[in-house]
């Protein structure tokens, strides 16, 4: 089946540093990738939608200058948390929509646990 | 906007059937999904159903859709301890083509 990878799986950083998270679709092309954030015992909340070759679309309340998204190719999207603070600590999950399947199937990455000290 | 509701907890004994329920508000949702999340892990797509279907069965999993009542359920037959996880109901229809998720139902399976 289709696989989406995320790297790193876990990161601990000091407050004020920037962290880059990669999301890759390994065996399919994804015109659209979604970035979600999940707080403990909460559901997934959409942060932004990443379309290859164009600017990302951010959900209300998500700072685009803080969460930089780059969708460099049909298989790679990156999320950079700039000047991270403890309140940014969360589980970040990406999903990729299969271009060939007409967007029917969305596959999720394993997630990245970010802890900001 | 779309709202997806699930009960938060379900506890069953090993070997029993589990039924996880979900309600949604947007009748135009075309695809409805069930995902499984184990502790510390990402989401695993279990199954999905088109809105023009009433039922879909895949091995131990049965999905029932009542479009009139906007009610979706997931039945797990012969529930095992390995089925213990959080199950998320999700529907298509987000403004960006994203999925809208419920809060998840934590399934606990007791031996």
mmCIF file of N, CA, C and O in Angstrom, chain A residues 66-111:
data_model
loop_
_atom_site.group_PDB
_atom_site.id
_atom_site.type_symbol
_atom_site.label_atom_id
_atom_site.label_comp_id
_atom_site.label_asym_id
_atom_site.label_seq_id
_atom_site.Cartn_x
_atom_site.Cartn_y
_atom_site.Cartn_z
ATOM 1 N N UNK A 66 5.189 31.707 11.069
ATOM 2 C CA UNK A 66 5.752 30.829 12.095
ATOM 3 C C UNK A 66 5.859 29.394 11.577
ATOM 4 O O UNK A 66 6.800 28.684 11.886
ATOM 5 N N UNK A 67 4.891 28.989 10.802
ATOM 6 C CA UNK A 67 4.861 27.634 10.261
ATOM 7 C C UNK A 67 5.048 27.726 8.745
ATOM 8 O O UNK A 67 4.089 27.868 7.994
ATOM 9 N N UNK A 68 6.316 27.636 8.335
ATOM 10 C CA UNK A 68 6.648 27.785 6.923
ATOM 11 C C UNK A 68 6.493 26.449 6.209
ATOM 12 O O UNK A 68 7.037 25.444 6.639
ATOM 13 N N UNK A 69 5.780 26.480 5.106
ATOM 14 C CA UNK A 69 5.553 25.253 4.353
ATOM 15 C C UNK A 69 6.107 25.409 2.953
ATOM 16 O O UNK A 69 5.871 26.417 2.279
ATOM 17 N N UNK A 70 6.823 24.388 2.528
ATOM 18 C CA UNK A 70 7.377 24.352 1.182
ATOM 19 C C UNK A 70 7.029 23.014 0.555
ATOM 20 O O UNK A 70 7.321 21.968 1.115
ATOM 21 N N UNK A 71 6.401 23.068 -0.596
ATOM 22 C CA UNK A 71 6.027 21.835 -1.303
ATOM 23 C C UNK A 71 6.859 21.793 -2.576
ATOM 24 O O UNK A 71 6.420 22.196 -3.643
ATOM 25 N N UNK A 72 8.085 21.295 -2.416
ATOM 26 C CA UNK A 72 9.089 21.421 -3.468
ATOM 27 C C UNK A 72 8.842 20.511 -4.662
ATOM 28 O O UNK A 72 9.246 20.822 -5.788
ATOM 29 N N UNK A 73 8.214 19.377 -4.421
ATOM 30 C CA UNK A 73 7.996 18.426 -5.517
ATOM 31 C C UNK A 73 6.725 17.645 -5.238
ATOM 32 O O UNK A 73 6.077 17.846 -4.210
ATOM 33 N N UNK A 74 6.381 16.758 -6.146
ATOM 34 C CA UNK A 74 5.164 15.966 -5.979
ATOM 35 C C UNK A 74 5.299 14.891 -4.904
ATOM 36 O O UNK A 74 4.340 14.178 -4.621
ATOM 37 N N UNK A 75 6.480 14.772 -4.324
ATOM 38 C CA UNK A 75 6.661 13.756 -3.298
ATOM 39 C C UNK A 75 7.204 14.319 -1.985
ATOM 40 O O UNK A 75 7.450 13.564 -1.045
ATOM 41 N N UNK A 76 7.392 15.630 -1.897
ATOM 42 C CA UNK A 76 7.997 16.185 -0.695
ATOM 43 C C UNK A 76 7.366 17.501 -0.287
ATOM 44 O O UNK A 76 7.231 18.426 -1.092
ATOM 45 N N UNK A 77 6.976 17.583 0.973
ATOM 46 C CA UNK A 77 6.546 18.838 1.576
ATOM 47 C C UNK A 77 7.272 18.979 2.902
ATOM 48 O O UNK A 77 7.511 17.992 3.590
ATOM 49 N N UNK A 78 7.663 20.207 3.236
ATOM 50 C CA UNK A 78 8.330 20.432 4.513
ATOM 51 C C UNK A 78 7.582 21.479 5.322
ATOM 52 O O UNK A 78 7.012 22.425 4.773
ATOM 53 N N UNK A 79 7.594 21.269 6.616
ATOM 54 C CA UNK A 79 7.017 22.214 7.574
ATOM 55 C C UNK A 79 8.139 22.666 8.489
ATOM 56 O O UNK A 79 8.801 21.831 9.117
ATOM 57 N N UNK A 80 8.387 23.957 8.537
ATOM 58 C CA UNK A 80 9.410 24.499 9.425
ATOM 59 C C UNK A 80 8.724 25.308 10.510
ATOM 60 O O UNK A 80 8.009 26.278 10.208
ATOM 61 N N UNK A 81 8.945 24.901 11.738
ATOM 62 C CA UNK A 81 8.439 25.657 12.884
ATOM 63 C C UNK A 81 9.542 26.634 13.269
ATOM 64 O O UNK A 81 10.617 26.219 13.739
ATOM 65 N N UNK A 82 9.326 27.902 13.032
ATOM 66 C CA UNK A 82 10.366 28.892 13.286
ATOM 67 C C UNK A 82 10.242 29.432 14.706
ATOM 68 O O UNK A 82 9.125 29.592 15.228
ATOM 69 N N UNK A 83 11.391 29.679 15.322
ATOM 70 C CA UNK A 83 11.445 30.219 16.686
ATOM 71 C C UNK A 83 10.432 29.490 17.579
ATOM 72 O O UNK A 83 9.493 30.093 18.118
ATOM 73 N N UNK A 84 10.644 28.194 17.697
ATOM 74 C CA UNK A 84 9.684 27.367 18.428
ATOM 75 C C UNK A 84 9.625 27.739 19.908
ATOM 76 O O UNK A 84 10.637 28.105 20.514
ATOM 77 N N UNK A 85 8.436 27.648 20.462
ATOM 78 C CA UNK A 85 8.213 27.894 21.879
ATOM 79 C C UNK A 85 7.507 26.693 22.496
ATOM 80 O O UNK A 85 6.936 25.862 21.766
ATOM 81 N N UNK A 86 7.529 26.574 23.808
ATOM 82 C CA UNK A 86 6.911 25.403 24.449
ATOM 83 C C UNK A 86 5.474 25.143 24.028
ATOM 84 O O UNK A 86 5.068 23.980 23.911
ATOM 85 N N UNK A 87 4.728 26.181 23.720
ATOM 86 C CA UNK A 87 3.329 25.975 23.323
ATOM 87 C C UNK A 87 3.193 25.348 21.929
ATOM 88 O O UNK A 87 2.098 24.940 21.525
ATOM 89 N N UNK A 88 4.320 25.287 21.206
ATOM 90 C CA UNK A 88 4.316 24.621 19.893
ATOM 91 C C UNK A 88 4.517 23.113 20.024
ATOM 92 O O UNK A 88 4.425 22.382 19.026
ATOM 93 N N UNK A 89 4.823 22.682 21.237
ATOM 94 C CA UNK A 89 5.002 21.244 21.460
ATOM 95 C C UNK A 89 3.707 20.524 21.113
ATOM 96 O O UNK A 89 2.636 20.870 21.615
ATOM 97 N N UNK A 90 3.821 19.543 20.243
ATOM 98 C CA UNK A 90 2.625 18.851 19.756
ATOM 99 C C UNK A 90 3.050 17.676 18.899
ATOM 100 O O UNK A 90 4.239 17.430 18.694
ATOM 101 N N UNK A 91 2.070 16.973 18.391
ATOM 102 C CA UNK A 91 2.301 15.876 17.455
ATOM 103 C C UNK A 91 1.863 16.390 16.086
ATOM 104 O O UNK A 91 0.709 16.751 15.901
ATOM 105 N N UNK A 92 2.792 16.458 15.159
ATOM 106 C CA UNK A 92 2.502 16.993 13.829
ATOM 107 C C UNK A 92 2.406 15.828 12.846
ATOM 108 O O UNK A 92 3.311 15.000 12.752
ATOM 109 N N UNK A 93 1.309 15.784 12.127
ATOM 110 C CA UNK A 93 1.064 14.683 11.192
ATOM 111 C C UNK A 93 0.780 15.251 9.812
ATOM 112 O O UNK A 93 -0.011 16.192 9.665
ATOM 113 N N UNK A 94 1.416 14.671 8.825
ATOM 114 C CA UNK A 94 1.117 15.083 7.460
ATOM 115 C C UNK A 94 0.302 13.994 6.776
ATOM 116 O O UNK A 94 0.325 12.828 7.171
ATOM 117 N N UNK A 95 -0.439 14.383 5.780
ATOM 118 C CA UNK A 95 -1.099 13.392 4.936
ATOM 119 C C UNK A 95 -0.924 13.812 3.486
ATOM 120 O O UNK A 95 -0.766 15.002 3.178
ATOM 121 N N UNK A 96 -0.917 12.829 2.619
ATOM 122 C CA UNK A 96 -0.722 13.080 1.198
ATOM 123 C C UNK A 96 -1.885 12.493 0.427
ATOM 124 O O UNK A 96 -2.319 11.370 0.697
ATOM 125 N N UNK A 97 -2.362 13.271 -0.523
ATOM 126 C CA UNK A 97 -3.489 12.808 -1.328
ATOM 127 C C UNK A 97 -2.946 12.240 -2.631
ATOM 128 O O UNK A 97 -2.182 12.905 -3.338
ATOM 129 N N UNK A 98 -3.372 11.022 -2.930
ATOM 130 C CA UNK A 98 -2.883 10.328 -4.114
ATOM 131 C C UNK A 98 -3.445 10.983 -5.368
ATOM 132 O O UNK A 98 -4.649 10.964 -5.600
ATOM 133 N N UNK A 99 -2.580 11.514 -6.174
ATOM 134 C CA UNK A 99 -2.987 12.223 -7.391
ATOM 135 C C UNK A 99 -3.716 11.298 -8.365
ATOM 136 O O UNK A 99 -4.727 11.655 -8.941
ATOM 137 N N UNK A 100 -3.204 10.079 -8.533
ATOM 138 C CA UNK A 100 -3.769 9.160 -9.507
ATOM 139 C C UNK A 100 -5.146 8.688 -9.081
ATOM 140 O O UNK A 100 -6.035 8.493 -9.902
ATOM 141 N N UNK A 101 -5.330 8.522 -7.782
ATOM 142 C CA UNK A 101 -6.612 8.020 -7.266
ATOM 143 C C UNK A 101 -7.665 9.111 -7.232
ATOM 144 O O UNK A 101 -8.728 8.921 -6.672
ATOM 145 N N UNK A 102 -7.336 10.256 -7.832
ATOM 146 C CA UNK A 102 -8.322 11.339 -7.876
ATOM 147 C C UNK A 102 -8.589 11.945 -6.529
ATOM 148 O O UNK A 102 -9.649 12.533 -6.295
ATOM 149 N N UNK A 103 -7.643 11.783 -5.633
ATOM 150 C CA UNK A 103 -7.806 12.392 -4.328
ATOM 151 C C UNK A 103 -8.666 11.611 -3.376
ATOM 152 O O UNK A 103 -8.948 12.075 -2.270
ATOM 153 N N UNK A 104 -9.105 10.420 -3.788
ATOM 154 C CA UNK A 104 -9.962 9.626 -2.910
ATOM 155 C C UNK A 104 -9.239 9.234 -1.641
ATOM 156 O O UNK A 104 -9.789 9.306 -0.554
ATOM 157 N N UNK A 105 -8.010 8.802 -1.826
ATOM 158 C CA UNK A 105 -7.312 8.254 -0.670
ATOM 159 C C UNK A 105 -6.288 9.238 -0.138
ATOM 160 O O UNK A 105 -5.521 9.829 -0.898
ATOM 161 N N UNK A 106 -6.321 9.392 1.164
ATOM 162 C CA UNK A 106 -5.325 10.201 1.835
ATOM 163 C C UNK A 106 -4.566 9.300 2.785
ATOM 164 O O UNK A 106 -5.165 8.592 3.593
ATOM 165 N N UNK A 107 -3.271 9.361 2.672
ATOM 166 C CA UNK A 107 -2.421 8.513 3.492
ATOM 167 C C UNK A 107 -1.675 9.384 4.482
ATOM 168 O O UNK A 107 -1.156 10.450 4.133
ATOM 169 N N UNK A 108 -1.602 8.902 5.698
ATOM 170 C CA UNK A 108 -0.996 9.687 6.764
ATOM 171 C C UNK A 108 0.404 9.202 7.086
ATOM 172 O O UNK A 108 0.695 8.001 7.050
ATOM 173 N N UNK A 109 1.244 10.153 7.402
ATOM 174 C CA UNK A 109 2.567 9.825 7.891
ATOM 175 C C UNK A 109 2.494 9.370 9.334
ATOM 176 O O UNK A 109 1.449 9.493 9.977
ATOM 177 N N UNK A 110 3.585 8.854 9.871
ATOM 178 C CA UNK A 110 3.599 8.338 11.249
ATOM 179 C C UNK A 110 3.628 9.435 12.306
ATOM 180 O O UNK A 110 3.507 9.150 13.483
ATOM 181 N N UNK A 111 3.813 10.683 11.872
ATOM 182 C CA UNK A 111 3.803 11.778 12.830
ATOM 183 C C UNK A 111 5.186 12.134 13.354
ATOM 184 O O UNK A 111 6.115 11.321 13.334
#
